[in-house]
Amino acid sequence: MVLLRKYLPHLVLALGAIPMLLPFYWMLLTSFRSPAEIFDVSLWPIPKNFDAVENYARAAGQVPMARFMLNGVIVCLGILIAQVLTAVPAAYALAKLRFPARKLMLSLVIAALCIPMQALALPLYVGLAKTDLLNTYFAMMSPFFLSVFAIFLFHQSFRSYPDEIIEAARIDGFSEMEICWGLVLRGSLPSLAAFAVFSLVAHWNDLYWPMIVVTDTNLAPPPLGMLFFSDVESGANYGALMAGATIITAPMVVCFLFARKHFIAGLTMTGVK
Amino acid sequence: MQPQSLQLSGIRKGFGADDVLKEIDLSVRPGEFLSLVGMSGCGKSTLLRIMAGLETPDSGTVSIGSRDVTNVDPSDRDLAMVFQSYALYPHMSVRQNIATPLRMRNLSLGARLPLIGRMTAKASVLSKIDAAVNEAADVLQIGHLLDRKPAQLSGGQRQRVALARALVRSPAAFLMDEPLSNLDAKLRAHMREELSGLHRRLGATFIYVTHDQIEAMTMSDRIALMSSGRIEQLGTPDELYQQPATVTVARFIGTPSINLLPVEIDASGRVMALGRPLGVSVPARYAGPAMLGIRAEDLRPAAGGFAVKVLRSETYGADRYVTGHLADDQAVCIVMRQAAGDPIAVNGEGLSHLVFPEQRAHLFGADGNRIETTVPARIAI
Amino acid sequence: MSAIELPLAQPVKARPRRSAADRRMARLGLMFAAPSALLLLGFYIVPMIVLAVFSVTDYQLGALSTRFTGFDNFTKAFHDPVFLRALKNTVIYAAIVIPLGVCLALGIALLVYGRKKSRAFWEVAYFLPVTATLVAMATVWQFLLHPSLGPVNAAIKAMGYEPVSFLSNPTLLIPTMAMIGVWQVLGFNMVLFLAGLTAIPKDLYEAARLDGAKSAVDRFFIVTWPMLGPTTVFVVVTTSISAFKVFETVAVLTRGRFGSETLLFDLYLEGFEYSNTGYAAALTLLFLLIVLVLSIGQMWHMDRKVHY
Ligand SMILES: Nc1ncnc2c1ncn2[C@@H]1O[C@H](COP(=O)(O)OP(=O)(O)O)[C@@H](O)[C@H]1O
Ligand SMILES: [Mg+2]
């Protein structure tokens, strides 16, 4: 009885964890299995025939899986770099410099925080269509070049940087650029790391916008690629389908397992809003 | 409720590898104000929390009155505690904060629910609680603050609310863990008086933890001075000051700190200080190095005394502290307290010669324990 | 604020020199803010205006002529069975995801918070779905819930019941997607609750015990629940906003078949598949309205509930 009381929380958590982890287990297991085994539905962890090679080869052969991953990397990194390049100086200016329309810009940033990307998709799509930019990396990335969330976050974090150090640095002859990137940003590296995780994960997993602007298979990022792939397979070969899902899910999951703290901080960062 | 005694016997507690409390025995008398005082980290809070039941001792027993409460839940020990951070419920008004101990004890779970509770609770019980809250608030003069939230109060006001929450239900004893340490100096002095007054008025058992010897000296009936998990001495403030049992106690109690001189006890039981024999003797078994403690107010300048190089003097109104070090040994710091009007008596080399009444000096052996001295005749060194 | 303080704080004599420094600072500030300001204009402000304009026209991408139609698009929306169905589906979806996603997460957080050695393990186990690509995981769920090949139905059959067609029975579609939504959001909410729990001072619990709160339930109601107030509001709002944005699961599982469109999916179809730009713009504004009401509700609530 005492033992039960002590282990009851563990028991409940373990029961709850089964549905949480079942999809991952099933995905991996199926990606190793041969078609015959898939059809007799068993939870037994060791596949009788180890068909991993065939399944993964099929996933990579049917659709350009490597290409999807590369697209994902290009788009995510491109977005992240542009976001940091634009948001850091803006946040620094808003937090530490006095200039006309500063208040107005800050209000606009906060107002823009409430507007989800999906609400802007339509006019942006029309604009890109009119300028013949659909089906380009630029189309996939440009709406995210500005992250109002990044400005807001860095602004919060920069504001607490001591003014005295900035003034001392100005007297020592540092340029404003050096102060912004070399001093102030260095004091906010945890915010930068958290934002990087947040941005990378969000755009790696995003389906909505790529689905709108990309129809070319060669430009598809992983989620859209996954959709194409399941269309091609249309339910016939689950082994290959799960192999594809594994390939797409793996980068983020592996990074998460290695940098658990950073991931949790980054993904729940929206909590500071 | 009658004030209760509280006994601890053989209390040990360790966190991981470190022993925080080593075999503590302590008996608190009913109705007394007992302070637990000692350096930060010596285990005072841990001991208090063991009394409250918030920590479980590794061994030993706690009893309140004649009841063994070692394995009793804190909620059933009938103790009240005032926390250093006050631990007020931030979402409740002052009134609700003070009422909580009564509501938890006198209302059923159903009656405590936010909305339905009001309807199901017995009106008589509720009005009794209200009356008790008002009374406690009156005692602490916070009647006008009852509808505020803790966030809208100053530090001193929060302190009073915490006290009111403790005294609203006359517990067996009050436990306080450094309740004044978050207040500024002036308010602290004021609250000291108030706490003493409150103790006199309630006649309740107070167990008070502090690292501030002045608080302990001014308020307590008795003081238990703790050092690294042990009680060094238990006694009245006067006893601790006049008859410190160990060098630790002597060092801790008194401002400025006691002057400690290294001395040598020779084989015949003579105490050799600064190269000359002191006019006191001790049993020969104490032979070896020892410490001589002299209070600053016991020193006075006089010819033939030991030489002190004077470094500075500070005047505090009526008193003056003259600070220096031994002329022969720079490592030994000496502070003398004298009336501000008295001359400092420094010669051309910045030296002053000081004497002290030998029966007022405290002698401590190499183990730090007090050595009782006998004074055969009065001789100055 | 600073504009009012500065003239008072600075001696009049120093003015000319200061204003040179001020001008320099203003120039730098504008320069630093310019890229973001231009992007803000081009990717937020102009699109919002364009969106508003679209919504009162019958514009179709590629069409030759466009008419001003006033509020026709909005009236049309409320007579459009597909939109109404999408709205209803989304509300049902949210009505399942919000309470389950919040309450289960709170329960799990309370259990995980009490664990010392195994806490990291449980955190990972429950947070894993948050990091995983939802499109891929929805595909896995599709397979898990497959009527004949999935282990879920195999288990149901083993217990002697009829297999359930989760993904082809129209009445089960939205609840099934909602369960996947709960699965995805649980870890996220759990971590938010864990952060909220960590912020509760320990001595409040101790004070509550001495005040007579003997049972864990008592302490939950006297300390934990009120102290988690702001966290809970925040979790409810983020969960509702993300529930109203449900898209991936529909896109993977049904493509809107069997009347399973959600708000965002309907919007996607109208705007990008059928090119009814004007009408989709009106729908977008309605969608935006819902999201804004939710986030304003959050701010209003946060202001009231924060204690210190
Ligand atoms: N929960 C705990 N876990 C580990 N060590 C503790 C804990 N509580 C107290 N200690 C240690 O016990 C010692 C005594 O602590 P405490 O009783 O709080 O001292 P104080 O006399 O300052 O109140 C300290 O060294 C502290 O680090
Ligand atoms: Mg302490």
XYZ file of C-alpha atoms in Angstrom, chain C residues 43-302:
260
model
C 4.890 42.782 -44.905
C 2.408 43.863 -42.258
C 0.883 47.270 -42.835
C 0.422 47.275 -46.601
C -0.857 43.667 -46.641
C -3.351 44.483 -43.889
C -4.686 47.399 -45.908
C -4.773 45.320 -49.090
C -6.573 42.580 -47.182
C -9.192 45.024 -45.969
C -9.655 46.343 -49.502
C -9.964 42.838 -50.970
C -12.612 41.952 -48.440
C -15.065 44.493 -49.840
C -14.554 43.493 -53.488
C -15.219 40.433 -55.566
C -11.576 40.313 -56.619
C -10.344 37.029 -57.983
C -6.687 36.451 -58.712
C -6.312 36.643 -62.468
C -9.778 38.052 -63.083
C -10.090 40.943 -65.493
C -12.564 43.128 -63.699
C -13.267 43.773 -60.067
C -16.262 45.331 -58.403
C -16.797 46.979 -55.067
C -19.293 44.801 -53.217
C -19.524 46.361 -49.784
C -20.180 43.868 -47.056
C -21.534 41.203 -49.412
C -18.596 38.916 -48.721
C -19.351 38.970 -45.019
C -23.066 38.339 -45.472
C -22.211 35.603 -47.899
C -19.944 33.977 -45.347
C -22.776 33.622 -42.883
C -24.917 31.907 -45.494
C -22.126 29.738 -46.829
C -22.738 26.190 -45.560
C -19.087 25.272 -46.002
C -17.845 28.206 -43.955
C -20.459 27.619 -41.260
C -19.493 23.965 -41.147
C -15.811 24.903 -40.923
C -16.617 27.314 -38.113
C -18.627 24.684 -36.286
C -15.898 22.073 -36.752
C -13.262 24.467 -35.439
C -15.366 25.327 -32.415
C -15.932 21.642 -31.653
C -12.242 21.017 -32.140
C -11.369 23.868 -29.760
C -13.991 22.722 -27.260
C -12.188 19.397 -27.020
C -8.590 20.582 -27.249
C -8.793 23.491 -24.782
C -10.178 21.746 -21.693
C -8.304 18.491 -22.250
C -5.094 20.166 -23.338
C -5.114 22.428 -20.298
C -6.397 20.132 -17.560
C -4.348 17.088 -18.534
C -1.255 19.252 -18.874
C -1.830 20.672 -15.397
C -2.264 17.184 -13.970
C 0.879 15.929 -15.658
C 2.831 19.000 -14.585
C 1.784 18.451 -10.961
C 2.912 14.839 -11.133
C 6.161 15.609 -12.943
C 6.969 18.503 -10.603
C 7.005 16.177 -7.614
C 9.540 13.809 -9.200
C 13.139 14.507 -8.448
C 15.326 12.001 -10.223
C 12.993 11.056 -13.030
C 11.725 14.561 -13.779
C 13.951 15.077 -16.826
C 12.812 11.778 -18.296
C 9.105 12.581 -18.021
C 9.684 16.051 -19.383
C 11.292 14.607 -22.485
C 8.617 11.946 -22.904
C 5.774 14.438 -22.822
C 7.518 17.226 -24.701
C 8.686 15.097 -27.625
C 5.498 15.598 -29.675
C 5.973 19.379 -29.515
C 9.237 19.246 -31.434
C 8.166 16.626 -33.938
C 7.001 17.774 -37.363
C 3.226 17.634 -37.138
C 2.765 16.727 -40.810
C 4.926 13.647 -40.395
C 3.348 12.718 -37.095
C -0.156 13.135 -38.485
C 0.824 10.634 -41.150
C 1.937 8.286 -38.396
C -1.374 8.779 -36.565
C -3.223 8.027 -39.756
C -1.425 4.733 -39.848
C -1.875 4.080 -36.108
C -5.627 4.604 -36.474
C -5.904 2.613 -39.692
C -8.983 0.350 -39.494
C -7.120 -2.855 -40.330
C -3.378 -2.136 -40.131
C -3.211 0.120 -37.081
C -2.357 -1.096 -33.589
C -5.113 1.010 -32.013
C -7.828 -0.887 -33.819
C -5.946 -4.124 -33.287
C -6.152 -3.434 -29.554
C -9.848 -2.577 -29.815
C -10.473 -5.791 -31.684
C -8.463 -7.778 -29.164
C -10.759 -6.477 -26.438
C -13.674 -7.837 -28.406
C -15.141 -4.665 -29.869
C -15.825 -3.679 -33.442
C -12.972 -1.721 -35.086
C -13.589 2.014 -35.135
C -13.121 3.897 -38.377
C -11.661 7.014 -36.823
C -10.789 8.651 -40.089
C -13.726 7.833 -42.320
C -16.683 8.178 -39.985
C -17.620 11.879 -40.354
C -18.802 12.222 -36.749
C -15.500 10.912 -35.418
C -13.230 12.964 -37.657
C -13.116 16.179 -35.670
C -12.818 14.431 -32.283
C -10.007 12.290 -33.690
C -8.151 15.327 -34.942
C -8.785 17.001 -31.617
C -7.162 14.081 -29.823
C -4.109 14.502 -32.041
C -4.207 18.205 -31.220
C -4.249 17.403 -27.502
C -1.388 14.983 -28.032
C 0.643 17.730 -29.643
C -0.102 20.552 -27.235
C 0.122 18.636 -23.969
C 3.891 18.811 -23.545
C 4.000 22.496 -24.367
C 1.360 23.332 -21.776
C 2.988 21.011 -19.268
C 6.244 22.931 -19.526
C 4.433 26.255 -19.071
C 2.717 24.889 -15.975
C 6.019 23.542 -14.686
C 7.521 27.008 -15.029
C 4.524 28.418 -13.165
C 4.896 25.840 -10.416
C 8.602 26.552 -10.045
C 7.801 30.216 -9.488
C 5.590 29.510 -6.470
C 7.582 30.223 -3.302
C 8.059 27.074 -1.227
C 7.275 28.810 2.031
C 3.703 29.467 0.903
C 3.152 25.723 1.022
C 4.802 25.580 4.413
C 2.702 28.450 5.713
C -0.373 26.652 4.415
C 0.603 23.469 6.248
C 0.979 25.358 9.513
C -2.288 27.143 8.819
C -3.930 23.752 8.855
C -3.948 22.704 5.197
C -3.184 19.088 5.890
C -4.036 17.377 2.655
C -2.432 17.947 -0.713
C -5.868 18.865 -2.081
C -6.198 21.650 0.476
C -2.790 22.991 -0.392
C -3.626 22.813 -4.085
C -6.686 25.002 -3.621
C -5.128 27.403 -1.163
C -1.760 27.919 -2.877
C -1.178 26.168 -6.194
C -4.374 26.966 -8.050
C -4.555 30.690 -7.233
C -0.821 31.134 -7.756
C -1.072 29.448 -11.151
C -3.861 31.842 -12.166
C -1.858 33.938 -14.621
C -0.136 30.863 -16.063
C -3.471 29.147 -16.544
C -4.955 32.118 -18.353
C -1.941 32.249 -20.590
C -2.076 28.526 -21.308
C -5.793 28.674 -22.082
C -5.309 31.543 -24.509
C -2.325 30.078 -26.362
C -4.123 26.759 -26.556
C -7.258 28.381 -27.954
C -5.329 30.410 -30.494
C -3.468 27.357 -31.694
C -6.727 25.388 -31.730
C -8.293 27.987 -34.013
C -5.293 27.677 -36.330
C -5.607 23.911 -36.794
C -4.525 23.101 -40.326
C -1.872 20.405 -40.664
C -3.953 17.537 -39.323
C -6.766 18.328 -41.762
C -4.342 18.727 -44.634
C -2.829 15.313 -43.948
C -5.740 13.263 -42.679
C -8.730 14.301 -44.766
C -7.935 17.198 -47.095
C -11.272 18.542 -45.957
C -13.217 15.537 -47.172
C -16.359 14.276 -45.392
C -17.183 17.802 -44.298
C -14.155 18.043 -42.058
C -12.951 21.513 -43.105
C -11.665 23.772 -40.372
C -11.570 27.542 -40.481
C -8.042 27.811 -41.763
C -8.479 24.972 -44.214
C -11.607 26.554 -45.682
C -9.715 29.802 -45.932
C -6.904 28.008 -47.708
C -9.285 26.420 -50.194
C -11.142 29.651 -50.968
C -8.063 31.814 -51.216
C -5.483 29.603 -52.806
C -7.254 26.704 -54.501
C -10.382 28.427 -55.807
C -8.814 31.907 -56.031
C -11.864 33.628 -54.504
C -9.525 36.247 -53.190
C -12.143 38.798 -52.136
C -14.266 36.283 -50.317
C -11.221 34.662 -48.693
C -10.117 38.097 -47.510
C -13.422 38.492 -45.703
C -13.000 35.067 -44.140
C -9.451 36.011 -43.138
C -10.746 39.090 -41.341
C -13.257 36.966 -39.461
C -10.475 34.568 -38.528
C -8.313 37.473 -37.433
C -11.159 38.841 -35.342
C -11.404 35.577 -33.422
C -7.660 35.472 -32.785
C -7.578 39.122 -31.709
C -10.504 38.722 -29.327
C -8.683 35.811 -27.735
C -5.402 37.665 -27.335
C -7.061 40.840 -26.068
C -8.982 38.731 -23.590
C -5.637 37.457 -22.470
C -4.127 40.897 -21.935
C -7.176 42.104 -20.042
C -7.083 39.060 -17.835
C -3.339 39.230 -17.255
